[in-house]
JSON list of N, CA and C in Angstrom, two decimals:
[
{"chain": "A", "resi": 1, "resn": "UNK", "atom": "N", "xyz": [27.77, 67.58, 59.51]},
{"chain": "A", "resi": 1, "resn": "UNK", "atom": "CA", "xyz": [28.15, 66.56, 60.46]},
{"chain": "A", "resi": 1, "resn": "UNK", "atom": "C", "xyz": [28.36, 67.22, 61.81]},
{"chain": "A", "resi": 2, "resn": "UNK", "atom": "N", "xyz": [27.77, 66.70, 62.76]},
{"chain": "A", "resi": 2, "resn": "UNK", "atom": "CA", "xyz": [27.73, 67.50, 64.29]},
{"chain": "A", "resi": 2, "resn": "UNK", "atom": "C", "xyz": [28.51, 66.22, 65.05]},
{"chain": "A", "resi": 3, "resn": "UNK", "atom": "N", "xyz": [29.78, 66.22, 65.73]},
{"chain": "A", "resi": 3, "resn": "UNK", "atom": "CA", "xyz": [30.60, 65.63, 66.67]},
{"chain": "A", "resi": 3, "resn": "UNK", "atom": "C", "xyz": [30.75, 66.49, 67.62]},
{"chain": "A", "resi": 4, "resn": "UNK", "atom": "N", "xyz": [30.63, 66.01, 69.00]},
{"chain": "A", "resi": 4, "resn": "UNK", "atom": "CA", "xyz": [31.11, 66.22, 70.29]},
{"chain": "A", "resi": 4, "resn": "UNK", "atom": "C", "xyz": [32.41, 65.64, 70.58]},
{"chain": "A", "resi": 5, "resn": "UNK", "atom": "N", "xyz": [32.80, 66.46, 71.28]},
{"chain": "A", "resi": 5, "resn": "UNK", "atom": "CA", "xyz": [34.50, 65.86, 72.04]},
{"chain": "A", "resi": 5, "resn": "UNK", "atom": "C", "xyz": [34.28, 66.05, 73.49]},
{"chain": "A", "resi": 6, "resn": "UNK", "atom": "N", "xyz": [35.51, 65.64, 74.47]},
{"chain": "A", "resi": 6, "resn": "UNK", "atom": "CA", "xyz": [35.04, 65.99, 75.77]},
{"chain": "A", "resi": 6, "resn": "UNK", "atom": "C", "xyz": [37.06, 66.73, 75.77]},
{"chain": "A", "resi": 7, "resn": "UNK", "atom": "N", "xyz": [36.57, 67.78, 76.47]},
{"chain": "A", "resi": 7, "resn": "UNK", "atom": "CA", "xyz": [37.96, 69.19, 76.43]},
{"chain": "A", "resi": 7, "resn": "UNK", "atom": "C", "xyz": [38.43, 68.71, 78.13]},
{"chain": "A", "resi": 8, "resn": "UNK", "atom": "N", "xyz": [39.66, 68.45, 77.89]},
{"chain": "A", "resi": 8, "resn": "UNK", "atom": "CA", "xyz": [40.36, 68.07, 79.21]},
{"chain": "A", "resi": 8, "resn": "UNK", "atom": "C", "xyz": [41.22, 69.53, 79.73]},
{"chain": "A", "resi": 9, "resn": "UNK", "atom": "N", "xyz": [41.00, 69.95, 80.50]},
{"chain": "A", "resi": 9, "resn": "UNK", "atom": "CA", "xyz": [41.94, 70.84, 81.61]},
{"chain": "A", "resi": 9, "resn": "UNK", "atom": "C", "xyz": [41.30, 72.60, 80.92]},
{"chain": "A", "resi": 10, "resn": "UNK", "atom": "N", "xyz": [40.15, 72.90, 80.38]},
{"chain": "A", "resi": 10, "resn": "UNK", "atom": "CA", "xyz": [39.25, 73.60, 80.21]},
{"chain": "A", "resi": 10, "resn": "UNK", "atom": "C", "xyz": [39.27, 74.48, 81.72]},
{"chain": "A", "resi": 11, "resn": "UNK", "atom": "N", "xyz": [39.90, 75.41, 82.24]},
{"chain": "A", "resi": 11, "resn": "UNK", "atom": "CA", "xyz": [40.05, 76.03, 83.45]},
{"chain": "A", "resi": 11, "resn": "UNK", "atom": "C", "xyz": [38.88, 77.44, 83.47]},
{"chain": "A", "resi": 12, "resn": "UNK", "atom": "N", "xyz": [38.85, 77.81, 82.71]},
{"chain": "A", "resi": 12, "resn": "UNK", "atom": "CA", "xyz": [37.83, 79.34, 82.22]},
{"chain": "A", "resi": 12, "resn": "UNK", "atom": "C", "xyz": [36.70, 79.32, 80.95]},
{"chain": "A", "resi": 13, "resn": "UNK", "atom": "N", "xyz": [35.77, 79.65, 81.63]},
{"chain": "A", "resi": 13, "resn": "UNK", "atom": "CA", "xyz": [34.58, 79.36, 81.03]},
{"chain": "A", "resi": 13, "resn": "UNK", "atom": "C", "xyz": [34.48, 81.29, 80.23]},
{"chain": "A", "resi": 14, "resn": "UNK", "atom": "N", "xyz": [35.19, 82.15, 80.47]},
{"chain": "A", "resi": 14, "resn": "UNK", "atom": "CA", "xyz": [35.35, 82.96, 79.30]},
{"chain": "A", "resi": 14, "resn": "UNK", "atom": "C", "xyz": [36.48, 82.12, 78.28]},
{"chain": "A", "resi": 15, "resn": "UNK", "atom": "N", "xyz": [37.32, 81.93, 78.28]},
{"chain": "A", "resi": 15, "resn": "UNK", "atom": "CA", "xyz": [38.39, 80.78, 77.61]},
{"chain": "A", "resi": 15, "resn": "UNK", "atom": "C", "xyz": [37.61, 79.91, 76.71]},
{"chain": "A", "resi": 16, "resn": "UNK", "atom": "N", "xyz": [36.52, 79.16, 77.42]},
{"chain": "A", "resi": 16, "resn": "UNK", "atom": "CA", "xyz": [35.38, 78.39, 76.63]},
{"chain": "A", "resi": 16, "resn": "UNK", "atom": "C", "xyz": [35.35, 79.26, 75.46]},
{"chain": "A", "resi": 17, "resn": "UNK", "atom": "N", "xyz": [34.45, 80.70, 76.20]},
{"chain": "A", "resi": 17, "resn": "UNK", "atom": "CA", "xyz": [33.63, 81.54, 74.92]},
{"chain": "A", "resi": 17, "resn": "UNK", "atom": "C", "xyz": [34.51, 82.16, 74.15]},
{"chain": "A", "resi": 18, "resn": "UNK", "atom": "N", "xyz": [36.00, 82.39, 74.30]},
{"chain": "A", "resi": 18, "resn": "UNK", "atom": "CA", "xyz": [36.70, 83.05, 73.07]},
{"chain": "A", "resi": 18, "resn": "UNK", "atom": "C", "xyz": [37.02, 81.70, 72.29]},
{"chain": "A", "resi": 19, "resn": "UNK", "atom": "N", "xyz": [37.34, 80.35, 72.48]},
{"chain": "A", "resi": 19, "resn": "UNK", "atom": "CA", "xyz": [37.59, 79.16, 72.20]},
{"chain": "A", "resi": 19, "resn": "UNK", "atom": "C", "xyz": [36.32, 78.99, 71.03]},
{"chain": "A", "resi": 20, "resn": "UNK", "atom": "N", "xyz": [35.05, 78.84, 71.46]},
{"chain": "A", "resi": 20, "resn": "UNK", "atom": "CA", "xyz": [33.74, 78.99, 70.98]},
{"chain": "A", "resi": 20, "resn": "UNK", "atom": "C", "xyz": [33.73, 80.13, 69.52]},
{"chain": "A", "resi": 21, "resn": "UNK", "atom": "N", "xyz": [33.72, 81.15, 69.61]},
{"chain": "A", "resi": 21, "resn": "UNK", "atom": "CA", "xyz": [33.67, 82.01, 69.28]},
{"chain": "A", "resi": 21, "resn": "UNK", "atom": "C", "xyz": [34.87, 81.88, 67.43]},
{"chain": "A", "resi": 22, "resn": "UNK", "atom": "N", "xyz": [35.96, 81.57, 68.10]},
{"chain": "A", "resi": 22, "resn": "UNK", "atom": "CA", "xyz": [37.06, 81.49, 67.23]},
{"chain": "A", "resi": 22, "resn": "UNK", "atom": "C", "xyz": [36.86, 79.95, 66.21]},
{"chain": "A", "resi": 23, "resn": "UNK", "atom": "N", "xyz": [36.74, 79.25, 66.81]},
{"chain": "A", "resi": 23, "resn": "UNK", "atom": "CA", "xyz": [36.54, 77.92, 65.91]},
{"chain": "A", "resi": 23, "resn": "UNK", "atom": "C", "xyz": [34.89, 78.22, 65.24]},
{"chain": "A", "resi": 24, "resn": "UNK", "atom": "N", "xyz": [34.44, 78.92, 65.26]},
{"chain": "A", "resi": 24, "resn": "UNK", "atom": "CA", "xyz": [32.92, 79.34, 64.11]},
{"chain": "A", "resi": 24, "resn": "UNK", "atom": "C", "xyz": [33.25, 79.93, 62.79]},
{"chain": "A", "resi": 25, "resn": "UNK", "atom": "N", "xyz": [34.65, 80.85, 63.15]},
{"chain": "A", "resi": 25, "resn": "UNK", "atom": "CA", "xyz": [35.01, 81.08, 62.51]},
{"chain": "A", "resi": 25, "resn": "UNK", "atom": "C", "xyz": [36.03, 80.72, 61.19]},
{"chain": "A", "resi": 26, "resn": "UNK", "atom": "N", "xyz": [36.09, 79.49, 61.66]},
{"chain": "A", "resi": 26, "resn": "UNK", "atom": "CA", "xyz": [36.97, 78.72, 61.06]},
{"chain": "A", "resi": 26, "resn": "UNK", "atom": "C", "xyz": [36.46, 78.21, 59.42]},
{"chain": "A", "resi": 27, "resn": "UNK", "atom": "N", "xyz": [36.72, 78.28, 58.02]},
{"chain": "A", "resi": 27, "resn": "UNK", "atom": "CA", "xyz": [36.11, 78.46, 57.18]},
{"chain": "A", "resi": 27, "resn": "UNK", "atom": "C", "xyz": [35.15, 76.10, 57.14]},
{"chain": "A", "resi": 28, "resn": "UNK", "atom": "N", "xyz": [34.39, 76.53, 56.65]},
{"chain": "A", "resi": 28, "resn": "UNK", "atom": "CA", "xyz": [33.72, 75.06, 57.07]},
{"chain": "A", "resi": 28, "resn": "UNK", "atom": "C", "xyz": [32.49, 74.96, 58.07]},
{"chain": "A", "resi": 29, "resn": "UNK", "atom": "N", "xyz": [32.65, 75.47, 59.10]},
{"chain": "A", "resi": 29, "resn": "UNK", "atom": "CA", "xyz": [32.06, 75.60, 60.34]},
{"chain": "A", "resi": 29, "resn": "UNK", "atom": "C", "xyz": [30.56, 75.97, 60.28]},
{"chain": "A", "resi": 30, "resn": "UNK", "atom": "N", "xyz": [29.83, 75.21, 60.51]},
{"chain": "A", "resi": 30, "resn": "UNK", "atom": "CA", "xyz": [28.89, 75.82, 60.92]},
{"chain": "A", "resi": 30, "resn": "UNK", "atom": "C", "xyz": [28.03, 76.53, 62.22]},
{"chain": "A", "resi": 31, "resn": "UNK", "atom": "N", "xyz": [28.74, 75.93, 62.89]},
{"chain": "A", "resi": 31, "resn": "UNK", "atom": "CA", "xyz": [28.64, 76.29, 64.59]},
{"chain": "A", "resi": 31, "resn": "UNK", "atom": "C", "xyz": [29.37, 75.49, 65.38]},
{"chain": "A", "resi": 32, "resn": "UNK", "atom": "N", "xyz": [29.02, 76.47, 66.59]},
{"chain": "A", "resi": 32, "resn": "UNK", "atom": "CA", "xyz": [30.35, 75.51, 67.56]},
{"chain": "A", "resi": 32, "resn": "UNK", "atom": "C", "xyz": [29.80, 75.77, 68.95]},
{"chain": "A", "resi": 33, "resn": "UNK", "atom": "N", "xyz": [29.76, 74.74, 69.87]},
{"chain": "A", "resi": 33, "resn": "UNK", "atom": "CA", "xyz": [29.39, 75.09, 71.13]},
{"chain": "A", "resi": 33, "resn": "UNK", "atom": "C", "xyz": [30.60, 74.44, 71.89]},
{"chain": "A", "resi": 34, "resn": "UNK", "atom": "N", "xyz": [30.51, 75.64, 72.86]},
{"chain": "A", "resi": 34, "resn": "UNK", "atom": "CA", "xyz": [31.72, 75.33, 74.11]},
{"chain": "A", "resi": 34, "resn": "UNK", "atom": "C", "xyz": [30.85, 74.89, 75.83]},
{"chain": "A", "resi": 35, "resn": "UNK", "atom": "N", "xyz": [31.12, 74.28, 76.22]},
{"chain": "A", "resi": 35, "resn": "UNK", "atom": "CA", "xyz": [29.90, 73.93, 77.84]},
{"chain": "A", "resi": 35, "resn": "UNK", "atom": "C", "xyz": [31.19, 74.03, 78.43]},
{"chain": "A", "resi": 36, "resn": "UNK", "atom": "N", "xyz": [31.74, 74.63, 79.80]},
{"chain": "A", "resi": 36, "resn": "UNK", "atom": "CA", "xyz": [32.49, 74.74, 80.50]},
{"chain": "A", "resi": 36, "resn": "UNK", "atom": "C", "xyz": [31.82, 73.89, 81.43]},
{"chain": "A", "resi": 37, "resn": "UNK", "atom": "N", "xyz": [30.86, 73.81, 81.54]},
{"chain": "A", "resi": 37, "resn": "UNK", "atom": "CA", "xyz": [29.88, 73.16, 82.87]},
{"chain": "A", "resi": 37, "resn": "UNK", "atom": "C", "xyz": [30.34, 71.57, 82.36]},
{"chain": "A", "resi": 38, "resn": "UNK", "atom": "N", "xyz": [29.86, 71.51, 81.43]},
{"chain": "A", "resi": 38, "resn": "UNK", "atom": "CA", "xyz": [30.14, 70.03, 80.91]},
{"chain": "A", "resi": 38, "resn": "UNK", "atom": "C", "xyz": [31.70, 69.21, 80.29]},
{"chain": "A", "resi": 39, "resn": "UNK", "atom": "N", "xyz": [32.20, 70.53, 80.17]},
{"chain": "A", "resi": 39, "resn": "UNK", "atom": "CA", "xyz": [33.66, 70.16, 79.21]},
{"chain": "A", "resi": 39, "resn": "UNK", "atom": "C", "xyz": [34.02, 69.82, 77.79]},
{"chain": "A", "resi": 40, "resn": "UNK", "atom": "N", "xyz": [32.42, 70.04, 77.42]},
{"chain": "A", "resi": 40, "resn": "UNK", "atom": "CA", "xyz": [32.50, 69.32, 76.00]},
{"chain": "A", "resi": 40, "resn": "UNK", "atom": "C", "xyz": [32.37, 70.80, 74.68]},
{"chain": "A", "resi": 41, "resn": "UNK", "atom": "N", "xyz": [33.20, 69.95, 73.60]},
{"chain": "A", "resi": 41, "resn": "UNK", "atom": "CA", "xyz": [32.99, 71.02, 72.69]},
{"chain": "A", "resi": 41, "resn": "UNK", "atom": "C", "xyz": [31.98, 70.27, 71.52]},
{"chain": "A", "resi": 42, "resn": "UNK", "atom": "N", "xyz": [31.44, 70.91, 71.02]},
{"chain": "A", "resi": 42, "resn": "UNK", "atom": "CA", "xyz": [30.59, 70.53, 70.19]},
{"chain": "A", "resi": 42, "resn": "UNK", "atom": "C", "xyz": [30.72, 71.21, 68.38]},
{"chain": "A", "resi": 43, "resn": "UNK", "atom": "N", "xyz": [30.60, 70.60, 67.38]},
{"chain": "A", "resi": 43, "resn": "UNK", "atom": "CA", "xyz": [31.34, 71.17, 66.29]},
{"chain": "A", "resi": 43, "resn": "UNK", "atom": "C", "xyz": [30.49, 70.53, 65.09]},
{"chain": "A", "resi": 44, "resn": "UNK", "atom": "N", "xyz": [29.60, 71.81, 64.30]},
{"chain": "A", "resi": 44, "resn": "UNK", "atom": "CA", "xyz": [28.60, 71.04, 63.37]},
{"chain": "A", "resi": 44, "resn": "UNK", "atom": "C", "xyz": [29.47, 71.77, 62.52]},
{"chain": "A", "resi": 45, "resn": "UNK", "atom": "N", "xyz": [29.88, 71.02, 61.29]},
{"chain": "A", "resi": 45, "resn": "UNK", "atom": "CA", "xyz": [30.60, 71.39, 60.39]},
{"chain": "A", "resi": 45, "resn": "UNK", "atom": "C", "xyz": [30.96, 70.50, 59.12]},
{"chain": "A", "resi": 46, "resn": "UNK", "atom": "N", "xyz": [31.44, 71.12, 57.65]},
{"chain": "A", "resi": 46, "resn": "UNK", "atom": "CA", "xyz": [31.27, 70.02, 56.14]},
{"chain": "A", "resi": 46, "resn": "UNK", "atom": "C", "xyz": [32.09, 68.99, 57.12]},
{"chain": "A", "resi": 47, "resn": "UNK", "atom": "N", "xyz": [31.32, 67.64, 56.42]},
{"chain": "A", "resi": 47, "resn": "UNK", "atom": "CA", "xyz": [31.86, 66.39, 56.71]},
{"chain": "A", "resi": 47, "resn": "UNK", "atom": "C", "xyz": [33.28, 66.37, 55.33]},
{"chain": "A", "resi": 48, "resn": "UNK", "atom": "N", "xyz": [33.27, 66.89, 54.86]},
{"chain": "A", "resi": 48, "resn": "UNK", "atom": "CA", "xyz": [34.38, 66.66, 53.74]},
{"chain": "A", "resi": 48, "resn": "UNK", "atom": "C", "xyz": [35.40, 67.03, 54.28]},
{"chain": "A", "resi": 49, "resn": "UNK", "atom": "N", "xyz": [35.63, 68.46, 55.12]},
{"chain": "A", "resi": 49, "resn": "UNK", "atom": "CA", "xyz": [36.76, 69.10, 55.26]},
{"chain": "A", "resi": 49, "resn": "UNK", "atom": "C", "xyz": [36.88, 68.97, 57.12]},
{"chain": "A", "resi": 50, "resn": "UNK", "atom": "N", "xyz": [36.36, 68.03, 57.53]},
{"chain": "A", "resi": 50, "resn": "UNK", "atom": "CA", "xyz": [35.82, 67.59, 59.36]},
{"chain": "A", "resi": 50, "resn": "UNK", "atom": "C", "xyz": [37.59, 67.37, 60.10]},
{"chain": "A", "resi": 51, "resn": "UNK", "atom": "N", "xyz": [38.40, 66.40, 59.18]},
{"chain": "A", "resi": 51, "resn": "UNK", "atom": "CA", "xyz": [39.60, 66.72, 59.63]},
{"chain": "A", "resi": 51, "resn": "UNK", "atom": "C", "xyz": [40.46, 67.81, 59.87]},
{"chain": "A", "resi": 52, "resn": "UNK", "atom": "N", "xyz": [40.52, 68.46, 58.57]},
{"chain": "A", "resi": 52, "resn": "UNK", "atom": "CA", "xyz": [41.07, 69.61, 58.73]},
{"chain": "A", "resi": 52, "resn": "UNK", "atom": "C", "xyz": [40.92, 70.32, 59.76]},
{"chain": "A", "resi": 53, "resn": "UNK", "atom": "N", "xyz": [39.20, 70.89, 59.61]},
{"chain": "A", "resi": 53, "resn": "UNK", "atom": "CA", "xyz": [38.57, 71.66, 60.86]},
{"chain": "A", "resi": 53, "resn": "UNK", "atom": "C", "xyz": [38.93, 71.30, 62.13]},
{"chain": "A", "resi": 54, "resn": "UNK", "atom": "N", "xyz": [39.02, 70.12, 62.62]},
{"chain": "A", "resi": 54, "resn": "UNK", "atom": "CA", "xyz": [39.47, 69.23, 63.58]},
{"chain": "A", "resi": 54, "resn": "UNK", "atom": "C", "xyz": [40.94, 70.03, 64.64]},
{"chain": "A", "resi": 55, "resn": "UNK", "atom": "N", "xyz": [41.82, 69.64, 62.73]},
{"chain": "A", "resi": 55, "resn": "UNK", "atom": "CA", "xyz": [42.76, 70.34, 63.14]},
{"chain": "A", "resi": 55, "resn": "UNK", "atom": "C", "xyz": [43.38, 71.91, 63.90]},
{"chain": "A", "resi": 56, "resn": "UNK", "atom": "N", "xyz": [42.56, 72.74, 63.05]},
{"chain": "A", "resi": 56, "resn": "UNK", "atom": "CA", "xyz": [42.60, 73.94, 63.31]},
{"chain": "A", "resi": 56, "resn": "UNK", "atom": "C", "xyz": [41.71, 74.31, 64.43]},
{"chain": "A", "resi": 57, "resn": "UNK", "atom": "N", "xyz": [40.61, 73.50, 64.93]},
{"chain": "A", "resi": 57, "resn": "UNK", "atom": "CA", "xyz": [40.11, 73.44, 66.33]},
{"chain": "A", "resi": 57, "resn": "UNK", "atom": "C", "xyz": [41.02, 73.44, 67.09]},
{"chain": "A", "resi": 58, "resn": "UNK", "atom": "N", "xyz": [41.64, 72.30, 67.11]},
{"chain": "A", "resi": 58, "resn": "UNK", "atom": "CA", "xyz": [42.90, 72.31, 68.23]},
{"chain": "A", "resi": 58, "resn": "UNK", "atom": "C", "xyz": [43.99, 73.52, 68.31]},
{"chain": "A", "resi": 59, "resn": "UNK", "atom": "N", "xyz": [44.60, 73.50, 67.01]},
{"chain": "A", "resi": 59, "resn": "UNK", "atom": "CA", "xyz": [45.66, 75.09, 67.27]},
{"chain": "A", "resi": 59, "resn": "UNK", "atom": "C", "xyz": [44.77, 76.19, 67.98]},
{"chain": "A", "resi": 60, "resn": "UNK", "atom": "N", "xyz": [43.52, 76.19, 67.59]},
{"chain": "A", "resi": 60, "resn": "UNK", "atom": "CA", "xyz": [42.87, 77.71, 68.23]},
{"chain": "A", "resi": 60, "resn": "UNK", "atom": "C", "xyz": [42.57, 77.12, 69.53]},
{"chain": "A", "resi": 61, "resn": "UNK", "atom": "N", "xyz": [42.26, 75.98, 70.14]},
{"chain": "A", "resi": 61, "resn": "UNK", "atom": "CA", "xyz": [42.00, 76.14, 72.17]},
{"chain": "A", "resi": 61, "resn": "UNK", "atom": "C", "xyz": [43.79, 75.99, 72.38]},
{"chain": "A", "resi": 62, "resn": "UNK", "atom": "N", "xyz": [44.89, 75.87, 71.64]},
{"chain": "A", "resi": 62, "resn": "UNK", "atom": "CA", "xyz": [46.06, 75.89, 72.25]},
{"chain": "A", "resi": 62, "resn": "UNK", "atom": "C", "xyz": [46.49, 77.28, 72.44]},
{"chain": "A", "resi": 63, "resn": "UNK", "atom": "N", "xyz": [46.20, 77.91, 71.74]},
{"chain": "A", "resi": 63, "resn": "UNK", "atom": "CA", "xyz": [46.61, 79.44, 71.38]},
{"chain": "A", "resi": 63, "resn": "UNK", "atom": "C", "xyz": [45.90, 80.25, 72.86]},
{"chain": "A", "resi": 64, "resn": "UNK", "atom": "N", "xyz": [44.62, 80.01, 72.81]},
{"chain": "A", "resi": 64, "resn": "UNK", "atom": "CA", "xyz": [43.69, 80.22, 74.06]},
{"chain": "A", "resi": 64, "resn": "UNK", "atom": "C", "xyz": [44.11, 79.52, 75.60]},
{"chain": "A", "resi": 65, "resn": "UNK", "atom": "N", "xyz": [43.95, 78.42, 75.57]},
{"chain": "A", "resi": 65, "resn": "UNK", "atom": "CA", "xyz": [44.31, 78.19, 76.89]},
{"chain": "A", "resi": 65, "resn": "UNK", "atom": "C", "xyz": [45.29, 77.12, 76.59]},
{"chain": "A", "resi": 66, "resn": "UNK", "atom": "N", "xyz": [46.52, 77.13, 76.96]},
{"chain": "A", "resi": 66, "resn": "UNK", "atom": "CA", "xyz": [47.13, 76.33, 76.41]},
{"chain": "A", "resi": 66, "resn": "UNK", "atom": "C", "xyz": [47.74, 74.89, 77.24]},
{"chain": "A", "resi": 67, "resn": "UNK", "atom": "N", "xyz": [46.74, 74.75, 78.27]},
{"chain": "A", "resi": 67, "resn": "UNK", "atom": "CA", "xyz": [47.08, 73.39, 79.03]},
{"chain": "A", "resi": 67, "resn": "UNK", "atom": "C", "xyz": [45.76, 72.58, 78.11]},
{"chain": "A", "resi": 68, "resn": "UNK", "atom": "N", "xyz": [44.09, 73.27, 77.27]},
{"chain": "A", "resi": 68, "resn": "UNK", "atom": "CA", "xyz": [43.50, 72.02, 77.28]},
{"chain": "A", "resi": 68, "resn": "UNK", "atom": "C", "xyz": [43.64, 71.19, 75.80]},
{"chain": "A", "resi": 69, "resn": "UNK", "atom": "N", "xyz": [43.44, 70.47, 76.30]},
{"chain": "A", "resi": 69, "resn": "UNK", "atom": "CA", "xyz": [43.13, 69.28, 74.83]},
{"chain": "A", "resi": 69, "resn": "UNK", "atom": "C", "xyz": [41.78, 68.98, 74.20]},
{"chain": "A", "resi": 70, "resn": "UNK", "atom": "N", "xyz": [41.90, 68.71, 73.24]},
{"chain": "A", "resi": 70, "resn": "UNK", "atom": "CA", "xyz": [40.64, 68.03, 72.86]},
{"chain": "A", "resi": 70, "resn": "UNK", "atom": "C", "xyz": [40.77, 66.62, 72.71]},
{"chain": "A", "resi": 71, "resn": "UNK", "atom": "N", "xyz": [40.30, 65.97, 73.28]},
{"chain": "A", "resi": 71, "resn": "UNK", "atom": "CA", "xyz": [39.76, 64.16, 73.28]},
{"chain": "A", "resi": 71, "resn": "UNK", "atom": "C", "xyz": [39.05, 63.60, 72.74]},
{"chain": "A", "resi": 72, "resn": "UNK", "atom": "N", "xyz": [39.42, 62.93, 72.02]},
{"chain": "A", "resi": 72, "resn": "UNK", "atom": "CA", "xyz": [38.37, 61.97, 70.84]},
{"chain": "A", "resi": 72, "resn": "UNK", "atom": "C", "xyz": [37.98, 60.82, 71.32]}
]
């Protein structure tokens, strides 16, 4: 399952790529794109476990930059 979000207050586009980088890693995941240009995160990953992942998306861009959000 591939969902886009749009990332509010995203200030650093290295921030993007450790943000990027860390949620791939997340067990589930199959990839993850970060666009600083665009704001959006992008997240192909099991539709079974999509909440969870969801979740732990968010703790890892808080940990990273900790003004942005993710928006559904």
């Amino acid at each position: 399952m591939v969902k886009t979000f749009k990332l509010c207050d995203l200030d650093c586009a290295n921030c993007g790529l450790k943000m990027e980088n860390a949620i791939k890693k997340i067990k589930g995941v199959n990839d993850a794109k970060v666009s600083f240009m665009t704001q959006k995160l992008t997240i192909d990953a099991d539709e079974e476990n999509f909440d969870e992942i969801l979740k732990q998306s968010q703790k890892v861009c808080k940990r990273i930059e900790p003004d942005c959000k993710i928006i559904f």
